[in-house]
Amino acid sequence: MKIAVIGTGYVGLVSGTCFAEWGNEVACVDMNAEKILGLRRGKLPIYEPGLDELVERNYAEGRLSFTTDIAKAVKDAAAVFIAVGTPSRPGHGDADLSFIYMAAKEIAPLLAENAVVVVKSTVPVGTGDAVEKIIAVKRRRGTFSVASNPEFLREGVAIRDFLEPDRVVIGVADERAREVLMEIYGAPLAQVDAPIVVAKRRTSELIKYASNAFLATKITFINELADLCEQVGTDVEELALGMGLDKRIGASFLNAGPGYGGSCFPKDTLALLRTAQDHGVALRIVQETASANEARKRRMALKVMDAIGGNIDGLTIAVLGLTFKPDTDDMREAPSVPLIETLQRFGAIVRAHDPVGMENAARMLENVELLEDPYECARGADAVVIVTDWDSIQNLDLVRLRRTMRSPVLVDLRGAFKAGLAEEAGFHVSAIGRPALRPVELSPGFPDTRYRLPGASEASGRVLGGRYDH
Ligand code: UDX
């Protein structure tokens, strides 16, 4: 099928490339000529594991093209996906739909007979209706349909999320739209046994917001329980393990941390709240989630200060991990930013390291020395703070890290190190969701096993967890 994708941001690029991977002929359109030229040369505007190879192959095999010429891309496409940004309007919280409406106006006179316009961007309920009206006024010929098909891609694993999704949601208002979307998704999803939910267009739009708000709430729930764990001497990881095995709860999104960030959860919860307000409905749980998360991100600096003993004026703090989560270079709403700014306000000298995100971080942070080498970053520091649990950070040699530092304080905001591990390396650890343990004195001949994990050999049946209590 001939498909046009408007917008080569995160969603547009991943979606367009995966549609091509399924054998469709896809033209990705963007008004940014520099971006299009870069893409033609294989230079991707985002970091997403596996995407570069997929783009290269589908481009080389002629199924995927990049253009600024919207008319050419749209004129004989059976489906035109709109995947432009819907940022929060400053000071409002509701989604800015100007890019969506602009795209709708532009494609309206260009659409082929019976073309299906599919809104992939995250948009408030009723946006499909508005797009339909805009196109109806501007179009020159023939019939058309407008559908909704929200994305649920997580940065870092977006390709797998697209090719092997838990589900695909399509929202349609007529049979033609259903047919075209089923033609695109039906066979590939049958192969991976993934269901397609066919819903009304407005329901489909809401499913996206409701899903993100629910996940954001789940994270906030475990974050608050982590605070309680610290006070009552329990471990949030054990708690999450015990809860998550209940199929009704589910184990994912129960990792406590410094608060959620990224391009979706913060923005989408606010936009959902605006929609609810506009319709006189109080979504109190979502409201609490959004404000608890903001407060949490700001509070993380206090946790660092507590770990150091209060006054951080003139002290050097090394922050490891800057992006809002691992496997992305995305810094949007990253908890590292308010953390660093607050530490600086209290007089700390902040150094930082991230394996991929430093270029983006440099644009957002001031007076922070960014270092390629995590050990160099920690050299002479009074504390190291883990903000993003990249594999490379979790695999650091903790003894080597401690030896470079002036004072052995480690604040683990991600549970990057199993309880006891950093203590064994001689660190004083302050971690999310567990009480502080005393560091182990590493005296030769007196191995201290207080924090050791039990050996694999003692397994009897399917035993999960199992740290010694102390
Ligand atoms: C999210 C949704 O998962 C995806 O379906 C939607 O389409 C876009 O938004 P993304 O923002 O890429 O994806 O990241 P995600 O993996 O969901 O994480 C979001 C934030 O929550 C990150 O800051 C992450 O660190 C945090 N998080 C996630 C936790 O703190 N704990 C968890 O258990 C899971």
Short mmCIF file of C-alpha atoms and ligand atoms in Angstrom, two decimals:
data_model
loop_
_atom_site.label_atom_id
_atom_site.label_comp_id
_atom_site.label_asym_id
_atom_site.label_seq_id
_atom_site.Cartn_x
_atom_site.Cartn_y
_atom_site.Cartn_z
CA MET A 1 0.00 0.00 0.00
CA LYS A 2 1.14 3.57 -0.65
CA ILE A 3 1.39 5.45 2.63
CA ALA A 4 2.41 9.02 3.45
CA VAL A 5 3.57 9.98 6.92
CA ILE A 6 3.53 13.67 7.81
CA GLY A 7 6.19 14.52 10.39
CA THR A 8 9.53 12.76 10.84
CA GLY A 9 9.77 13.15 14.61
CA TYR A 10 9.96 10.19 16.89
CA VAL A 11 6.57 8.72 16.12
CA GLY A 12 6.53 9.51 12.40
CA LEU A 13 9.96 8.12 11.71
CA VAL A 14 9.49 4.91 13.67
CA SER A 15 6.00 4.33 12.25
CA GLY A 16 6.96 5.12 8.65
CA THR A 17 10.01 2.89 8.80
CA CYS A 18 8.07 -0.02 10.31
CA PHE A 19 5.27 0.34 7.72
CA ALA A 20 7.98 0.04 5.05
CA GLU A 21 9.45 -2.96 6.85
CA TRP A 22 6.01 -4.59 6.43
CA GLY A 23 6.32 -4.10 2.68
CA ASN A 24 4.42 -0.85 2.15
CA GLU A 25 5.68 2.00 -0.02
CA VAL A 26 6.14 4.84 2.43
CA ALA A 27 6.95 8.52 1.86
CA CYS A 28 7.94 10.39 5.03
CA VAL A 29 7.37 14.13 4.78
CA ASP A 30 8.85 16.94 6.81
CA MET A 31 9.07 20.66 6.13
CA ASN A 32 12.57 20.75 7.62
CA ALA A 33 14.76 20.34 4.51
CA GLU A 34 17.92 19.81 6.51
CA LYS A 35 16.34 16.91 8.37
CA ILE A 36 15.16 15.32 5.13
CA LEU A 37 18.60 15.66 3.54
CA GLY A 38 20.15 14.10 6.63
CA LEU A 39 17.70 11.20 6.56
CA ARG A 40 18.46 10.52 2.91
CA ARG A 41 22.12 10.24 3.91
CA GLY A 42 21.24 7.93 6.80
CA LYS A 43 21.62 10.59 9.51
CA LEU A 44 18.82 10.12 12.03
CA PRO A 45 17.55 13.08 14.06
CA ILE A 46 16.93 10.85 17.11
CA TYR A 47 18.71 8.04 18.92
CA GLU A 48 16.68 4.85 18.92
CA PRO A 49 18.34 1.44 19.09
CA GLY A 50 17.90 -0.51 15.82
CA LEU A 51 16.21 2.31 13.90
CA ASP A 52 19.23 3.32 11.81
CA GLU A 53 19.62 -0.18 10.31
CA LEU A 54 15.92 -0.41 9.56
CA VAL A 55 15.89 3.02 7.89
CA GLU A 56 19.00 2.21 5.87
CA ARG A 57 17.68 -1.11 4.60
CA ASN A 58 14.20 0.06 3.68
CA TYR A 59 15.59 3.21 2.06
CA ALA A 60 18.13 1.19 0.06
CA GLU A 61 15.43 -1.24 -1.06
CA GLY A 62 13.25 1.64 -2.24
CA ARG A 63 10.26 1.16 0.07
CA LEU A 64 11.04 4.18 2.22
CA SER A 65 11.58 7.71 0.94
CA PHE A 66 12.04 11.13 2.53
CA THR A 67 10.75 14.33 1.02
CA THR A 68 9.72 17.91 1.71
CA ASP A 69 7.26 17.71 -1.18
CA ILE A 70 3.97 17.02 0.58
CA ALA A 71 1.93 17.05 -2.66
CA LYS A 72 4.05 14.32 -4.20
CA ALA A 73 3.87 12.16 -1.07
CA VAL A 74 0.13 12.53 -0.54
CA LYS A 75 -1.25 12.52 -4.09
CA ASP A 76 -1.64 8.77 -4.50
CA ALA A 77 -1.39 7.55 -0.92
CA ALA A 78 -4.24 5.35 0.29
CA ALA A 79 -3.43 6.30 3.88
CA VAL A 80 -1.94 9.56 5.14
CA PHE A 81 -0.71 9.40 8.72
CA ILE A 82 -0.38 12.65 10.65
CA ALA A 83 2.44 12.30 13.17
CA VAL A 84 3.30 15.88 14.05
CA GLY A 85 3.98 17.20 17.55
CA THR A 86 1.24 18.15 20.00
CA PRO A 87 3.25 19.94 22.71
CA SER A 88 1.72 21.41 25.86
CA ARG A 89 0.65 25.00 25.36
CA PRO A 90 2.84 27.08 27.65
CA GLY A 91 0.94 28.05 30.79
CA HIS A 92 -2.08 25.96 29.86
CA GLY A 93 -1.31 22.26 29.90
CA ASP A 94 -3.69 21.51 27.07
CA ALA A 95 -2.34 20.13 23.82
CA ASP A 96 -1.32 22.60 21.13
CA LEU A 97 -3.05 21.28 18.00
CA SER A 98 -1.82 23.91 15.58
CA PHE A 99 0.56 21.52 13.79
CA ILE A 100 -2.25 18.97 13.37
CA TYR A 101 -4.61 21.55 11.92
CA MET A 102 -1.89 22.95 9.69
CA ALA A 103 -1.17 19.48 8.32
CA ALA A 104 -4.90 18.84 7.76
CA LYS A 105 -5.27 22.10 5.80
CA GLU A 106 -2.23 21.34 3.72
CA ILE A 107 -3.17 17.81 2.74
CA ALA A 108 -6.88 18.52 2.19
CA PRO A 109 -6.64 19.64 -1.47
CA LEU A 110 -4.02 17.00 -2.26
CA LEU A 111 -5.74 13.83 -1.05
CA ALA A 112 -6.48 10.96 -3.47
CA GLU A 113 -10.03 9.70 -3.90
CA ASN A 114 -11.08 7.66 -0.82
CA ALA A 115 -7.88 8.44 1.04
CA VAL A 116 -7.86 7.72 4.77
CA VAL A 117 -6.29 10.37 6.98
CA VAL A 118 -5.05 8.77 10.18
CA VAL A 119 -4.16 10.86 13.21
CA LYS A 120 -1.27 9.15 14.96
CA SER A 121 -0.23 12.06 17.15
CA THR A 122 -1.63 12.06 20.68
CA VAL A 123 -4.68 14.32 20.49
CA PRO A 124 -7.60 15.16 22.77
CA VAL A 125 -11.02 13.62 22.25
CA GLY A 126 -12.79 15.23 19.33
CA THR A 127 -9.69 16.18 17.34
CA GLY A 128 -10.61 13.68 14.62
CA ASP A 129 -13.97 15.45 14.24
CA ALA A 130 -12.20 18.79 13.89
CA VAL A 131 -9.74 17.41 11.32
CA GLU A 132 -12.64 15.99 9.35
CA LYS A 133 -14.31 19.43 9.22
CA ILE A 134 -11.11 21.18 8.15
CA ILE A 135 -10.55 18.72 5.32
CA ALA A 136 -14.20 18.84 4.22
CA VAL A 137 -13.93 22.61 3.75
CA LYS A 138 -10.59 22.57 1.95
CA ARG A 139 -10.72 19.45 -0.18
CA ARG A 140 -11.19 19.71 -3.92
CA ARG A 141 -12.48 16.29 -4.92
CA GLY A 142 -13.80 12.92 -3.80
CA THR A 143 -14.52 11.32 -0.50
CA PHE A 144 -12.14 10.77 2.36
CA SER A 145 -12.13 9.32 5.89
CA VAL A 146 -10.50 10.37 9.12
CA ALA A 147 -9.33 7.76 11.62
CA SER A 148 -7.40 7.61 14.87
CA ASN A 149 -4.51 5.24 15.50
CA PRO A 150 -2.59 6.23 18.63
CA GLU A 151 0.96 5.05 19.21
CA PHE A 152 2.12 3.37 22.40
CA LEU A 153 5.84 3.35 21.63
CA ARG A 154 8.34 3.54 24.43
CA GLU A 155 11.56 5.28 23.53
CA GLY A 156 14.45 2.83 23.55
CA VAL A 157 12.29 -0.15 22.55
CA ALA A 158 10.12 1.59 19.98
CA ILE A 159 10.86 -0.80 17.11
CA ARG A 160 9.81 -3.85 19.07
CA ASP A 161 6.81 -1.99 20.48
CA PHE A 162 5.75 -1.21 16.91
CA LEU A 163 6.41 -4.57 15.28
CA GLU A 164 5.23 -6.70 18.21
CA PRO A 165 2.76 -4.55 20.12
CA ASP A 166 0.55 -5.63 23.04
CA ARG A 167 -2.28 -4.26 20.92
CA VAL A 168 -3.03 -1.80 18.16
CA VAL A 169 -5.96 0.55 18.59
CA ILE A 170 -7.79 1.93 15.58
CA GLY A 171 -10.62 4.38 15.88
CA VAL A 172 -12.85 4.65 12.85
CA ALA A 173 -16.01 6.40 11.81
CA ASP A 174 -16.64 4.45 8.59
CA GLU A 175 -16.02 1.14 6.86
CA ARG A 176 -13.45 2.47 4.39
CA ALA A 177 -11.13 3.59 7.20
CA ARG A 178 -11.52 0.24 8.94
CA GLU A 179 -10.67 -1.64 5.74
CA VAL A 180 -7.54 0.39 4.99
CA LEU A 181 -6.20 0.17 8.53
CA MET A 182 -6.93 -3.55 8.69
CA GLU A 183 -5.05 -3.97 5.41
CA ILE A 184 -2.03 -2.25 6.95
CA TYR A 185 -2.06 -3.94 10.35
CA GLY A 186 -4.05 -7.17 9.90
CA ALA A 187 -1.47 -9.57 8.45
CA PRO A 188 1.66 -8.35 10.31
CA LEU A 189 -0.12 -8.40 13.64
CA ALA A 190 -1.65 -11.83 13.02
CA GLN A 191 1.92 -13.10 12.63
CA VAL A 192 2.88 -11.94 16.10
CA ASP A 193 -0.53 -12.78 17.55
CA ALA A 194 -1.24 -9.18 18.60
CA PRO A 195 -4.87 -8.06 18.84
CA ILE A 196 -6.38 -5.07 17.05
CA VAL A 197 -8.95 -3.09 18.96
CA VAL A 198 -11.43 -1.44 16.60
CA ALA A 199 -13.11 1.39 18.47
CA LYS A 200 -15.03 4.55 17.80
CA ARG A 201 -12.75 7.40 16.82
CA ARG A 202 -13.30 9.37 20.01
CA THR A 203 -12.79 6.31 22.20
CA SER A 204 -9.52 5.56 20.45
CA GLU A 205 -8.32 9.10 21.15
CA LEU A 206 -9.17 8.68 24.82
CA ILE A 207 -7.60 5.22 25.12
CA LYS A 208 -4.20 6.77 24.54
CA TYR A 209 -4.55 9.37 27.30
CA ALA A 210 -6.18 6.95 29.72
CA SER A 211 -3.38 4.40 29.21
CA ASN A 212 -0.64 6.94 29.80
CA ALA A 213 -2.40 8.42 32.83
CA PHE A 214 -2.87 4.95 34.30
CA LEU A 215 0.81 4.07 33.82
CA ALA A 216 1.88 7.40 35.29
CA THR A 217 -0.37 6.68 38.28
CA LYS A 218 1.11 3.21 38.70
CA ILE A 219 4.63 4.68 38.81
CA THR A 220 3.54 7.37 41.25
CA PHE A 221 1.90 4.76 43.47
CA ILE A 222 5.09 2.72 43.76
CA ASN A 223 7.15 5.90 44.25
CA GLU A 224 5.04 6.89 47.23
CA LEU A 225 5.22 3.36 48.63
CA ALA A 226 9.01 3.59 48.21
CA ASP A 227 8.98 6.60 50.53
CA LEU A 228 7.06 4.54 53.07
CA CYS A 229 9.51 1.64 52.68
CA GLU A 230 12.38 3.95 53.61
CA GLN A 231 10.57 4.90 56.79
CA VAL A 232 9.43 1.46 57.92
CA GLY A 233 12.59 -0.42 57.03
CA THR A 234 11.36 -2.44 54.05
CA ASP A 235 12.57 -2.77 50.49
CA VAL A 236 10.45 -1.47 47.63
CA GLU A 237 11.94 -3.95 45.16
CA GLU A 238 10.74 -6.87 47.26
CA LEU A 239 7.43 -5.13 47.70
CA ALA A 240 7.04 -4.64 43.93
CA LEU A 241 8.02 -8.24 43.27
CA GLY A 242 5.43 -9.52 45.70
CA MET A 243 2.73 -7.24 44.29
CA GLY A 244 3.59 -7.55 40.62
CA LEU A 245 3.24 -11.32 40.41
CA ASP A 246 -0.47 -10.86 40.99
CA LYS A 247 -1.64 -10.92 37.36
CA ARG A 248 -4.27 -8.31 38.13
CA ILE A 249 -1.50 -5.89 39.10
CA GLY A 250 1.32 -6.89 36.75
CA ALA A 251 5.03 -6.48 37.35
CA SER A 252 5.89 -3.74 34.87
CA PHE A 253 5.96 -0.05 35.73
CA LEU A 254 6.55 -0.80 39.39
CA ASN A 255 10.14 0.45 39.42
CA ALA A 256 10.42 3.23 41.97
CA GLY A 257 12.55 6.18 40.94
CA PRO A 258 12.97 9.95 40.96
CA GLY A 259 9.65 10.55 39.16
CA TYR A 260 8.59 9.98 35.58
CA GLY A 261 9.72 12.23 32.74
CA GLY A 262 9.80 12.05 28.96
CA SER A 263 7.79 13.50 26.15
CA CYS A 264 4.51 11.78 26.99
CA PHE A 265 3.51 11.15 30.61
CA PRO A 266 3.95 14.70 31.95
CA LYS A 267 2.33 16.31 28.91
CA ASP A 268 -0.45 13.78 28.41
CA THR A 269 -1.61 13.73 32.04
CA LEU A 270 -1.95 17.52 31.93
CA ALA A 271 -3.80 17.43 28.62
CA LEU A 272 -6.21 14.78 29.95
CA LEU A 273 -6.88 16.93 33.00
CA ARG A 274 -7.68 19.88 30.76
CA THR A 275 -10.13 17.81 28.75
CA ALA A 276 -11.77 16.61 31.97
CA GLN A 277 -12.01 20.18 33.30
CA ASP A 278 -13.55 21.37 30.06
CA HIS A 279 -16.25 18.74 30.51
CA GLY A 280 -16.78 19.37 34.21
CA VAL A 281 -15.30 16.04 35.33
CA ALA A 282 -12.82 15.75 38.20
CA LEU A 283 -10.07 13.22 37.53
CA ARG A 284 -8.74 13.50 41.05
CA ILE A 285 -6.36 10.55 40.89
CA VAL A 286 -4.71 11.85 37.73
CA GLN A 287 -4.53 15.32 39.26
CA GLU A 288 -2.74 13.93 42.32
CA THR A 289 -0.42 11.88 40.15
CA ALA A 290 0.67 14.91 38.14
CA SER A 291 1.32 17.10 41.16
CA ALA A 292 2.94 14.33 43.25
CA ASN A 293 5.33 13.61 40.40
CA GLU A 294 6.35 17.25 39.97
CA ALA A 295 6.93 17.59 43.70
CA ARG A 296 8.92 14.38 43.77
CA LYS A 297 11.30 15.50 41.04
CA ARG A 298 12.04 18.68 42.93
CA ARG A 299 12.42 16.84 46.24
CA MET A 300 15.19 14.55 44.98
CA ALA A 301 17.82 17.23 45.63
CA LEU A 302 16.88 17.13 49.32
CA LYS A 303 17.52 13.40 49.37
CA VAL A 304 20.99 14.05 48.01
CA MET A 305 21.59 16.77 50.59
CA ASP A 306 20.41 14.50 53.41
CA ALA A 307 22.78 11.77 52.24
CA ILE A 308 25.70 14.19 52.34
CA GLY A 309 24.71 15.52 55.74
CA GLY A 310 22.90 18.75 54.96
CA ASN A 311 25.13 21.53 53.71
CA ILE A 312 26.35 21.06 50.13
CA ASP A 313 27.72 24.56 49.60
CA GLY A 314 31.01 24.26 47.70
CA LEU A 315 30.85 20.46 47.49
CA THR A 316 31.27 18.60 44.22
CA ILE A 317 28.47 16.27 43.17
CA ALA A 318 28.76 13.87 40.24
CA VAL A 319 25.50 13.02 38.49
CA LEU A 320 25.54 9.81 36.46
CA GLY A 321 22.76 9.51 33.89
CA LEU A 322 20.91 12.55 32.56
CA THR A 323 18.29 11.36 30.07
CA PHE A 324 14.74 10.73 31.34
CA LYS A 325 15.39 6.99 31.07
CA PRO A 326 18.06 4.72 29.51
CA ASP A 327 18.46 3.96 25.78
CA THR A 328 17.40 7.37 24.58
CA ASP A 329 19.07 10.74 24.14
CA ASP A 330 15.84 12.47 25.15
CA MET A 331 16.13 15.00 27.96
CA ARG A 332 12.52 16.17 27.91
CA GLU A 333 11.15 16.49 31.47
CA ALA A 334 14.15 14.51 32.72
CA PRO A 335 14.34 14.40 36.55
CA SER A 336 18.06 15.18 36.26
CA VAL A 337 17.34 18.79 35.28
CA PRO A 338 15.43 20.02 38.39
CA LEU A 339 17.77 17.92 40.53
CA ILE A 340 20.90 19.58 39.14
CA GLU A 341 19.41 23.07 39.18
CA THR A 342 18.39 22.69 42.82
CA LEU A 343 21.77 21.29 43.85
CA GLN A 344 23.41 24.29 42.16
CA ARG A 345 21.05 26.68 43.93
CA PHE A 346 22.25 25.22 47.23
CA GLY A 347 25.83 25.92 46.23
CA ALA A 348 27.03 22.56 44.86
CA ILE A 349 29.43 22.24 41.95
CA VAL A 350 27.82 19.71 39.62
CA ARG A 351 29.55 17.47 37.12
CA ALA A 352 27.65 15.00 35.00
CA HIS A 353 27.97 12.08 32.65
CA ASP A 354 25.56 10.36 30.30
CA PRO A 355 26.51 7.78 27.68
CA VAL A 356 24.26 9.25 24.96
CA GLY A 357 22.40 12.32 26.16
CA MET A 358 25.17 14.85 26.78
CA GLU A 359 24.68 16.79 23.55
CA ASN A 360 21.04 17.42 24.39
CA ALA A 361 21.86 17.95 28.07
CA ALA A 362 24.40 20.64 27.19
CA ARG A 363 21.58 22.72 25.69
CA MET A 364 19.53 22.54 28.89
CA LEU A 365 22.05 22.77 31.69
CA GLU A 366 24.28 25.63 32.70
CA ASN A 367 27.58 25.51 34.57
CA VAL A 368 27.72 21.72 34.51
CA GLU A 369 30.94 20.06 33.42
CA LEU A 370 29.95 17.13 31.19
CA LEU A 371 32.38 14.23 31.07
CA GLU A 372 32.58 11.27 28.70
CA ASP A 373 34.14 9.06 31.36
CA PRO A 374 32.03 8.25 34.44
CA TYR A 375 35.11 7.65 36.60
CA GLU A 376 36.53 11.04 35.61
CA CYS A 377 33.16 12.54 36.42
CA ALA A 378 33.34 11.11 39.95
CA ARG A 379 36.99 12.07 40.53
CA GLY A 380 37.31 14.04 43.78
CA ALA A 381 33.51 14.22 44.19
CA ASP A 382 31.80 14.36 47.56
CA ALA A 383 28.87 12.31 46.32
CA VAL A 384 27.76 10.48 43.22
CA VAL A 385 24.08 10.41 42.24
CA ILE A 386 22.61 7.80 39.90
CA VAL A 387 19.71 9.37 38.03
CA THR A 388 19.37 7.11 34.97
CA ASP A 389 19.97 3.36 35.11
CA TRP A 390 21.88 2.88 31.85
CA ASP A 391 23.49 -0.59 31.59
CA SER A 392 26.90 1.07 31.37
CA ILE A 393 26.25 2.79 34.70
CA GLN A 394 24.89 -0.34 36.37
CA ASN A 395 28.04 -2.18 35.26
CA LEU A 396 30.48 0.34 36.72
CA ASP A 397 33.33 -0.99 38.83
CA LEU A 398 32.10 0.37 42.15
CA VAL A 399 35.38 -0.06 44.00
CA ARG A 400 37.18 1.89 41.26
CA LEU A 401 34.46 4.54 41.35
CA ARG A 402 34.72 4.91 45.12
CA ARG A 403 38.51 5.19 44.97
CA THR A 404 38.31 8.20 42.65
CA MET A 405 36.06 10.09 45.04
CA ARG A 406 36.81 12.36 47.96
CA SER A 407 33.98 11.01 50.03
CA PRO A 408 32.19 7.65 49.44
CA VAL A 409 28.55 8.74 49.24
CA LEU A 410 26.31 7.15 46.61
CA VAL A 411 22.72 8.21 46.09
CA ASP A 412 20.91 5.65 43.96
CA LEU A 413 17.67 7.15 42.69
CA ARG A 414 16.93 4.20 40.40
CA GLY A 415 17.71 1.06 42.37
CA ALA A 416 20.55 0.64 39.86
CA PHE A 417 22.55 -1.42 42.35
CA LYS A 418 21.14 -4.35 44.28
CA ALA A 419 20.96 -3.75 48.01
CA GLY A 420 24.35 -4.36 49.56
CA LEU A 421 26.39 -4.14 46.36
CA ALA A 422 27.60 -0.56 46.69
CA GLU A 423 27.94 -0.98 50.46
CA GLU A 424 30.30 -3.88 49.78
CA ALA A 425 32.39 -1.53 47.67
CA GLY A 426 32.62 0.76 50.68
CA PHE A 427 29.95 3.29 49.82
CA HIS A 428 27.53 4.98 52.17
CA VAL A 429 24.36 4.45 50.15
CA SER A 430 21.11 6.30 50.11
CA ALA A 431 18.70 4.52 47.79
CA ILE A 432 15.09 4.98 46.79
CA GLY A 433 12.78 2.68 48.70
CA ARG A 434 15.07 1.03 51.18
CA PRO A 435 16.58 2.00 54.51
CA ALA A 436 20.28 2.87 54.61
CA LEU A 437 22.69 0.00 55.30
CA ARG A 438 26.07 0.54 56.91
CA PRO A 439 28.99 0.18 54.48
CA VAL A 440 31.05 -2.98 54.78
CA GLU A 441 34.61 -2.61 56.04
CA LEU A 442 36.69 -4.41 53.46
CA SER A 443 39.30 -5.88 55.77
CA PRO A 444 41.18 -8.84 54.30
CA GLY A 445 40.43 -12.17 55.94
CA PHE A 446 37.13 -11.00 57.37
CA PRO A 447 34.63 -11.25 54.55
CA ASP A 448 31.37 -9.76 55.62
CA THR A 449 28.45 -11.63 54.11
CA ARG A 450 25.69 -9.53 55.59
CA TYR A 451 24.64 -8.18 52.24
CA ARG A 452 25.46 -11.14 50.02
CA LEU A 453 22.77 -12.62 47.83
CA PRO A 454 22.14 -16.35 48.34
CA GLY A 455 23.91 -18.59 45.82
CA ALA A 456 22.04 -20.03 42.87
CA SER A 457 22.68 -23.58 44.08
CA GLU A 458 20.21 -23.31 46.91
CA ALA A 459 17.23 -22.95 44.58
CA SER A 460 14.33 -25.13 45.60
CA GLY A 461 11.53 -24.76 43.10
CA ARG A 462 10.87 -21.28 41.73
CA VAL A 463 12.26 -18.98 44.37
CA LEU A 464 12.22 -15.28 43.61
CA GLY A 465 13.84 -12.49 45.60
CA GLY A 466 15.58 -13.73 48.72
CA ARG A 467 17.98 -11.19 50.10
CA TYR A 468 19.13 -11.93 53.63
CA ASP A 469 17.51 -9.77 56.21
CA HIS A 470 19.72 -7.69 58.39
C1 UDX B 1 5.61 6.35 27.34
C2 UDX B 1 4.61 5.20 27.20
O1 UDX B 1 5.13 4.03 27.85
C3 UDX B 1 4.30 4.93 25.75
O2 UDX B 1 3.30 3.92 25.65
C4 UDX B 1 3.79 6.24 25.12
O3 UDX B 1 3.47 6.05 23.80
C5 UDX B 1 4.82 7.33 25.28
O4 UDX B 1 5.12 7.49 26.66
P1 UDX B 1 8.23 6.69 27.13
O5 UDX B 1 7.97 8.09 27.55
O6 UDX B 1 9.12 6.42 25.99
O7 UDX B 1 6.85 5.94 26.79
O8 UDX B 1 8.89 5.93 28.37
P2 UDX B 1 8.43 4.91 29.49
O9 UDX B 1 9.29 3.71 29.39
O10 UDX B 1 6.99 4.69 29.53
O11 UDX B 1 8.90 5.72 30.80
C6 UDX B 1 8.35 6.99 31.11
C7 UDX B 1 8.95 7.53 32.41
O12 UDX B 1 8.52 6.73 33.50
C8 UDX B 1 10.47 7.49 32.45
O13 UDX B 1 10.94 8.66 33.08
C9 UDX B 1 10.79 6.27 33.27
O14 UDX B 1 12.03 6.33 33.91
C10 UDX B 1 9.64 6.28 34.25
N1 UDX B 1 9.36 4.96 34.81
C11 UDX B 1 8.86 3.97 34.01
C12 UDX B 1 9.56 4.72 36.17
O15 UDX B 1 10.01 5.60 36.91
N2 UDX B 1 9.24 3.48 36.66
C13 UDX B 1 8.76 2.49 35.89
O16 UDX B 1 8.50 1.39 36.43
C14 UDX B 1 8.55 2.72 34.51
#
